């Protein structure tokens, strides 16, 4: 987003590309991410761009997601194959680069890891991951009244809470859990406890 005209064009383009409910979610993630960026001194424009594009591949058919990842040079694990919940973030980071012209690696990584997180997340990764979970349109998570204020006082504690709740939720549904989601949780559990 070099110029403001590009920025406004992107908002308009996403409104066209996404289902209306997904566009409203995207707006929620974008302004939550920019607020967190202001709070923690992250780059506000990068937070805006990553928030806007984080779900840009959400409605791409899953075989197309796989093709986009392969052509973008991202390997697909046997675990991810056929799983659009996991592949839309990876494919989204490729589309952000190839279709929307994003070159910033930090922004592309924040999009790529917004579903599973990763050990050693950057500040921008954490901001987008957390904003995705707690934006105003989210209602289903059990602990939002804890996570929302916590995110503005202790970002890593909020991250750990979200990871624990996501794992509990996935275990409850019997869905297979990506090894990356577990590794991220283990990493932050150890880190947050060691800090105490
Ligand atoms: O795209 P969104 O709906 O805004 O949110 P998201 O990208 O965080 O998550 C998409 C879905 O992926 C959500 O239902 C939770 C799920 N998910 C997160 N980690 C894992 C996972 N699903 C599976 N099967 N395994 C995981 O490890
Ligand atoms: Fe997503
Ligand atoms: Fe999302």
PDB file of N, CA and C in Angstrom, residues 54-114:
ATOM      1  N   UNK A  54      -5.935 -11.059   5.525  1.00  0.00           N
ATOM      2  CA  UNK A  54      -5.661 -12.337   6.200  1.00  0.00           C
ATOM      3  C   UNK A  54      -6.569 -13.474   5.692  1.00  0.00           C
ATOM      4  N   UNK A  55      -7.817 -13.182   5.344  1.00  0.00           N
ATOM      5  CA  UNK A  55      -8.737 -14.230   4.871  1.00  0.00           C
ATOM      6  C   UNK A  55      -9.044 -14.098   3.375  1.00  0.00           C
ATOM      7  N   UNK A  56      -8.134 -13.495   2.611  1.00  0.00           N
ATOM      8  CA  UNK A  56      -8.448 -13.222   1.195  1.00  0.00           C
ATOM      9  C   UNK A  56      -8.643 -14.503   0.381  1.00  0.00           C
ATOM     10  N   UNK A  57      -8.124 -15.641   0.888  1.00  0.00           N
ATOM     11  CA  UNK A  57      -8.284 -16.902   0.131  1.00  0.00           C
ATOM     12  C   UNK A  57      -9.397 -17.779   0.687  1.00  0.00           C
ATOM     13  N   UNK A  58     -10.178 -17.252   1.609  1.00  0.00           N
ATOM     14  CA  UNK A  58     -11.145 -18.075   2.345  1.00  0.00           C
ATOM     15  C   UNK A  58     -12.130 -18.821   1.430  1.00  0.00           C
ATOM     16  N   UNK A  59     -12.515 -18.226   0.321  1.00  0.00           N
ATOM     17  CA  UNK A  59     -13.532 -18.857  -0.523  1.00  0.00           C
ATOM     18  C   UNK A  59     -12.996 -19.480  -1.795  1.00  0.00           C
ATOM     19  N   UNK A  60     -11.680 -19.648  -1.830  1.00  0.00           N
ATOM     20  CA  UNK A  60     -11.073 -20.345  -2.968  1.00  0.00           C
ATOM     21  C   UNK A  60     -11.321 -21.854  -2.758  1.00  0.00           C
ATOM     22  N   UNK A  61     -11.734 -22.592  -3.797  1.00  0.00           N
ATOM     23  CA  UNK A  61     -11.909 -24.052  -3.621  1.00  0.00           C
ATOM     24  C   UNK A  61     -10.594 -24.709  -3.170  1.00  0.00           C
ATOM     25  N   UNK A  62     -10.728 -25.796  -2.387  1.00  0.00           N
ATOM     26  CA  UNK A  62      -9.535 -26.314  -1.704  1.00  0.00           C
ATOM     27  C   UNK A  62      -8.456 -26.833  -2.670  1.00  0.00           C
ATOM     28  N   UNK A  63      -8.882 -27.412  -3.807  1.00  0.00           N
ATOM     29  CA  UNK A  63      -7.841 -27.889  -4.749  1.00  0.00           C
ATOM     30  C   UNK A  63      -7.102 -26.714  -5.378  1.00  0.00           C
ATOM     31  N   UNK A  64      -7.810 -25.615  -5.526  1.00  0.00           N
ATOM     32  CA  UNK A  64      -7.208 -24.375  -6.025  1.00  0.00           C
ATOM     33  C   UNK A  64      -6.238 -23.801  -4.968  1.00  0.00           C
ATOM     34  N   UNK A  65      -6.616 -23.877  -3.702  1.00  0.00           N
ATOM     35  CA  UNK A  65      -5.709 -23.446  -2.621  1.00  0.00           C
ATOM     36  C   UNK A  65      -4.399 -24.223  -2.691  1.00  0.00           C
ATOM     37  N   UNK A  66      -4.520 -25.527  -2.943  1.00  0.00           N
ATOM     38  CA  UNK A  66      -3.322 -26.375  -3.006  1.00  0.00           C
ATOM     39  C   UNK A  66      -2.441 -25.967  -4.183  1.00  0.00           C
ATOM     40  N   UNK A  67      -3.097 -25.689  -5.305  1.00  0.00           N
ATOM     41  CA  UNK A  67      -2.331 -25.265  -6.490  1.00  0.00           C
ATOM     42  C   UNK A  67      -1.627 -23.928  -6.229  1.00  0.00           C
ATOM     43  N   UNK A  68      -2.356 -22.996  -5.612  1.00  0.00           N
ATOM     44  CA  UNK A  68      -1.777 -21.678  -5.312  1.00  0.00           C
ATOM     45  C   UNK A  68      -0.547 -21.829  -4.401  1.00  0.00           C
ATOM     46  N   UNK A  69      -0.663 -22.669  -3.377  1.00  0.00           N
ATOM     47  CA  UNK A  69       0.469 -22.885  -2.463  1.00  0.00           C
ATOM     48  C   UNK A  69       1.655 -23.468  -3.221  1.00  0.00           C
ATOM     49  N   UNK A  70       1.393 -24.518  -4.006  1.00  0.00           N
ATOM     50  CA  UNK A  70       2.490 -25.166  -4.754  1.00  0.00           C
ATOM     51  C   UNK A  70       3.161 -24.173  -5.679  1.00  0.00           C
ATOM     52  N   UNK A  71       2.345 -23.427  -6.444  1.00  0.00           N
ATOM     53  CA  UNK A  71       2.935 -22.471  -7.393  1.00  0.00           C
ATOM     54  C   UNK A  71       3.648 -21.333  -6.671  1.00  0.00           C
ATOM     55  N   UNK A  72       3.217 -21.054  -5.452  1.00  0.00           N
ATOM     56  CA  UNK A  72       3.881 -20.008  -4.665  1.00  0.00           C
ATOM     57  C   UNK A  72       5.092 -20.525  -3.912  1.00  0.00           C
ATOM     58  N   UNK A  73       5.396 -21.824  -4.098  1.00  0.00           N
ATOM     59  CA  UNK A  73       6.603 -22.386  -3.475  1.00  0.00           C
ATOM     60  C   UNK A  73       6.406 -22.795  -2.020  1.00  0.00           C
ATOM     61  N   UNK A  74       5.158 -22.920  -1.571  1.00  0.00           N
ATOM     62  CA  UNK A  74       4.916 -23.352  -0.188  1.00  0.00           C
ATOM     63  C   UNK A  74       4.511 -24.825  -0.183  1.00  0.00           C
ATOM     64  N   UNK A  75       5.245 -25.608   0.576  1.00  0.00           N
ATOM     65  CA  UNK A  75       4.923 -27.041   0.658  1.00  0.00           C
ATOM     66  C   UNK A  75       3.641 -27.263   1.446  1.00  0.00           C
ATOM     67  N   UNK A  76       2.923 -28.333   1.063  1.00  0.00           N
ATOM     68  CA  UNK A  76       1.698 -28.689   1.783  1.00  0.00           C
ATOM     69  C   UNK A  76       1.966 -29.982   2.537  1.00  0.00           C
ATOM     70  N   UNK A  77       1.759 -29.993   3.829  1.00  0.00           N
ATOM     71  CA  UNK A  77       1.986 -31.225   4.593  1.00  0.00           C
ATOM     72  C   UNK A  77       0.812 -32.176   4.356  1.00  0.00           C
ATOM     73  N   UNK A  78       1.018 -33.452   4.661  1.00  0.00           N
ATOM     74  CA  UNK A  78      -0.063 -34.429   4.467  1.00  0.00           C
ATOM     75  C   UNK A  78      -1.240 -34.026   5.345  1.00  0.00           C
ATOM     76  N   UNK A  79      -0.907 -33.382   6.446  1.00  0.00           N
ATOM     77  CA  UNK A  79      -1.926 -32.940   7.377  1.00  0.00           C
ATOM     78  C   UNK A  79      -2.810 -31.833   6.787  1.00  0.00           C
ATOM     79  N   UNK A  80      -2.167 -30.924   6.066  1.00  0.00           N
ATOM     80  CA  UNK A  80      -2.904 -29.775   5.515  1.00  0.00           C
ATOM     81  C   UNK A  80      -3.722 -30.143   4.276  1.00  0.00           C
ATOM     82  N   UNK A  81      -3.286 -31.181   3.574  1.00  0.00           N
ATOM     83  CA  UNK A  81      -3.925 -31.525   2.290  1.00  0.00           C
ATOM     84  C   UNK A  81      -5.444 -31.685   2.460  1.00  0.00           C
ATOM     85  N   UNK A  82      -6.196 -31.006   1.612  1.00  0.00           N
ATOM     86  CA  UNK A  82      -7.658 -31.118   1.646  1.00  0.00           C
ATOM     87  C   UNK A  82      -8.329 -30.340   2.769  1.00  0.00           C
ATOM     88  N   UNK A  83      -7.541 -29.666   3.606  1.00  0.00           N
ATOM     89  CA  UNK A  83      -8.106 -28.975   4.774  1.00  0.00           C
ATOM     90  C   UNK A  83      -8.111 -27.459   4.549  1.00  0.00           C
ATOM     91  N   UNK A  84      -9.272 -26.941   4.144  1.00  0.00           N
ATOM     92  CA  UNK A  84      -9.312 -25.511   3.802  1.00  0.00           C
ATOM     93  C   UNK A  84      -9.155 -24.625   5.029  1.00  0.00           C
ATOM     94  N   UNK A  85      -9.540 -25.139   6.233  1.00  0.00           N
ATOM     95  CA  UNK A  85      -9.352 -24.346   7.456  1.00  0.00           C
ATOM     96  C   UNK A  85      -7.871 -24.029   7.657  1.00  0.00           C
ATOM     97  N   UNK A  86      -7.012 -24.959   7.248  1.00  0.00           N
ATOM     98  CA  UNK A  86      -5.571 -24.740   7.415  1.00  0.00           C
ATOM     99  C   UNK A  86      -4.928 -24.118   6.179  1.00  0.00           C
ATOM    100  N   UNK A  87      -5.449 -24.461   4.994  1.00  0.00           N
ATOM    101  CA  UNK A  87      -4.779 -24.004   3.766  1.00  0.00           C
ATOM    102  C   UNK A  87      -5.110 -22.563   3.396  1.00  0.00           C
ATOM    103  N   UNK A  88      -6.249 -22.013   3.884  1.00  0.00           N
ATOM    104  CA  UNK A  88      -6.621 -20.665   3.417  1.00  0.00           C
ATOM    105  C   UNK A  88      -5.617 -19.603   3.868  1.00  0.00           C
ATOM    106  N   UNK A  89      -4.954 -19.848   4.997  1.00  0.00           N
ATOM    107  CA  UNK A  89      -3.979 -18.855   5.465  1.00  0.00           C
ATOM    108  C   UNK A  89      -2.708 -18.916   4.614  1.00  0.00           C
ATOM    109  N   UNK A  90      -2.267 -20.137   4.332  1.00  0.00           N
ATOM    110  CA  UNK A  90      -1.077 -20.306   3.486  1.00  0.00           C
ATOM    111  C   UNK A  90      -1.327 -19.763   2.072  1.00  0.00           C
ATOM    112  N   UNK A  91      -2.451 -20.192   1.473  1.00  0.00           N
ATOM    113  CA  UNK A  91      -2.789 -19.733   0.122  1.00  0.00           C
ATOM    114  C   UNK A  91      -3.006 -18.211   0.130  1.00  0.00           C
ATOM    115  N   UNK A  92      -3.572 -17.697   1.232  1.00  0.00           N
ATOM    116  CA  UNK A  92      -3.802 -16.249   1.356  1.00  0.00           C
ATOM    117  C   UNK A  92      -2.506 -15.465   1.291  1.00  0.00           C
ATOM    118  N   UNK A  93      -1.448 -16.003   1.904  1.00  0.00           N
ATOM    119  CA  UNK A  93      -0.167 -15.276   1.876  1.00  0.00           C
ATOM    120  C   UNK A  93       0.401 -15.251   0.456  1.00  0.00           C
ATOM    121  N   UNK A  94       0.140 -16.320  -0.314  1.00  0.00           N
ATOM    122  CA  UNK A  94       0.608 -16.330  -1.709  1.00  0.00           C
ATOM    123  C   UNK A  94      -0.209 -15.336  -2.540  1.00  0.00           C
ATOM    124  N   UNK A  95      -1.547 -15.366  -2.361  1.00  0.00           N
ATOM    125  CA  UNK A  95      -2.397 -14.426  -3.119  1.00  0.00           C
ATOM    126  C   UNK A  95      -2.092 -12.974  -2.755  1.00  0.00           C
ATOM    127  N   UNK A  96      -1.799 -12.719  -1.469  1.00  0.00           N
ATOM    128  CA  UNK A  96      -1.465 -11.348  -1.046  1.00  0.00           C
ATOM    129  C   UNK A  96      -0.271 -10.841  -1.858  1.00  0.00           C
ATOM    130  N   UNK A  97       0.662 -11.740  -2.125  1.00  0.00           N
ATOM    131  CA  UNK A  97       1.860 -11.359  -2.874  1.00  0.00           C
ATOM    132  C   UNK A  97       1.570 -11.271  -4.377  1.00  0.00           C
ATOM    133  N   UNK A  98       0.916 -12.315  -4.927  1.00  0.00           N
ATOM    134  CA  UNK A  98       0.800 -12.382  -6.382  1.00  0.00           C
ATOM    135  C   UNK A  98      -0.373 -11.561  -6.934  1.00  0.00           C
ATOM    136  N   UNK A  99      -1.479 -11.509  -6.165  1.00  0.00           N
ATOM    137  CA  UNK A  99      -2.668 -10.816  -6.675  1.00  0.00           C
ATOM    138  C   UNK A  99      -2.758  -9.385  -6.146  1.00  0.00           C
ATOM    139  N   UNK A 100      -2.340  -9.182  -4.899  1.00  0.00           N
ATOM    140  CA  UNK A 100      -2.493  -7.859  -4.288  1.00  0.00           C
ATOM    141  C   UNK A 100      -1.173  -7.083  -4.178  1.00  0.00           C
ATOM    142  N   UNK A 101      -0.090  -7.697  -4.648  1.00  0.00           N
ATOM    143  CA  UNK A 101       1.180  -6.971  -4.765  1.00  0.00           C
ATOM    144  C   UNK A 101       1.894  -6.663  -3.461  1.00  0.00           C
ATOM    145  N   UNK A 102       1.609  -7.437  -2.413  1.00  0.00           N
ATOM    146  CA  UNK A 102       2.306  -7.203  -1.137  1.00  0.00           C
ATOM    147  C   UNK A 102       3.700  -7.815  -1.212  1.00  0.00           C
ATOM    148  N   UNK A 103       4.694  -7.036  -0.837  1.00  0.00           N
ATOM    149  CA  UNK A 103       6.071  -7.557  -0.882  1.00  0.00           C
ATOM    150  C   UNK A 103       6.666  -7.719   0.516  1.00  0.00           C
ATOM    151  N   UNK A 104       6.041  -7.122   1.509  1.00  0.00           N
ATOM    152  CA  UNK A 104       6.600  -7.120   2.860  1.00  0.00           C
ATOM    153  C   UNK A 104       6.485  -8.513   3.511  1.00  0.00           C
ATOM    154  N   UNK A 105       7.647  -9.082   3.852  1.00  0.00           N
ATOM    155  CA  UNK A 105       7.658 -10.466   4.388  1.00  0.00           C
ATOM    156  C   UNK A 105       6.919 -10.561   5.728  1.00  0.00           C
ATOM    157  N   UNK A 106       7.048  -9.521   6.535  1.00  0.00           N
ATOM    158  CA  UNK A 106       6.363  -9.547   7.845  1.00  0.00           C
ATOM    159  C   UNK A 106       4.845  -9.642   7.674  1.00  0.00           C
ATOM    160  N   UNK A 107       4.329  -8.881   6.716  1.00  0.00           N
ATOM    161  CA  UNK A 107       2.885  -8.901   6.442  1.00  0.00           C
ATOM    162  C   UNK A 107       2.488 -10.274   5.884  1.00  0.00           C
ATOM    163  N   UNK A 108       3.275 -10.776   4.932  1.00  0.00           N
ATOM    164  CA  UNK A 108       2.965 -12.078   4.325  1.00  0.00           C
ATOM    165  C   UNK A 108       3.006 -13.189   5.379  1.00  0.00           C
ATOM    166  N   UNK A 109       3.973 -13.135   6.286  1.00  0.00           N
ATOM    167  CA  UNK A 109       4.065 -14.161   7.347  1.00  0.00           C
ATOM    168  C   UNK A 109       2.891 -14.070   8.323  1.00  0.00           C
ATOM    169  N   UNK A 110       2.483 -12.854   8.657  1.00  0.00           N
ATOM    170  CA  UNK A 110       1.354 -12.702   9.590  1.00  0.00           C
ATOM    171  C   UNK A 110       0.090 -13.331   8.982  1.00  0.00           C
ATOM    172  N   UNK A 111      -0.075 -13.203   7.663  1.00  0.00           N
ATOM    173  CA  UNK A 111      -1.214 -13.834   6.986  1.00  0.00           C
ATOM    174  C   UNK A 111      -1.030 -15.358   6.997  1.00  0.00           C
ATOM    175  N   UNK A 112       0.163 -15.791   6.668  1.00  0.00           N
ATOM    176  CA  UNK A 112       0.446 -17.231   6.539  1.00  0.00           C
ATOM    177  C   UNK A 112       0.215 -17.992   7.854  1.00  0.00           C
ATOM    178  N   UNK A 113       0.560 -17.372   8.969  1.00  0.00           N
ATOM    179  CA  UNK A 113       0.474 -18.083  10.250  1.00  0.00           C
ATOM    180  C   UNK A 113      -0.726 -17.660  11.093  1.00  0.00           C
ATOM    181  N   UNK A 114      -1.748 -17.038  10.479  1.00  0.00           N
ATOM    182  CA  UNK A 114      -2.824 -16.496  11.315  1.00  0.00           C
ATOM    183  C   UNK A 114      -3.750 -17.574  11.876  1.00  0.00           C
TER     184      UNK A 114
END
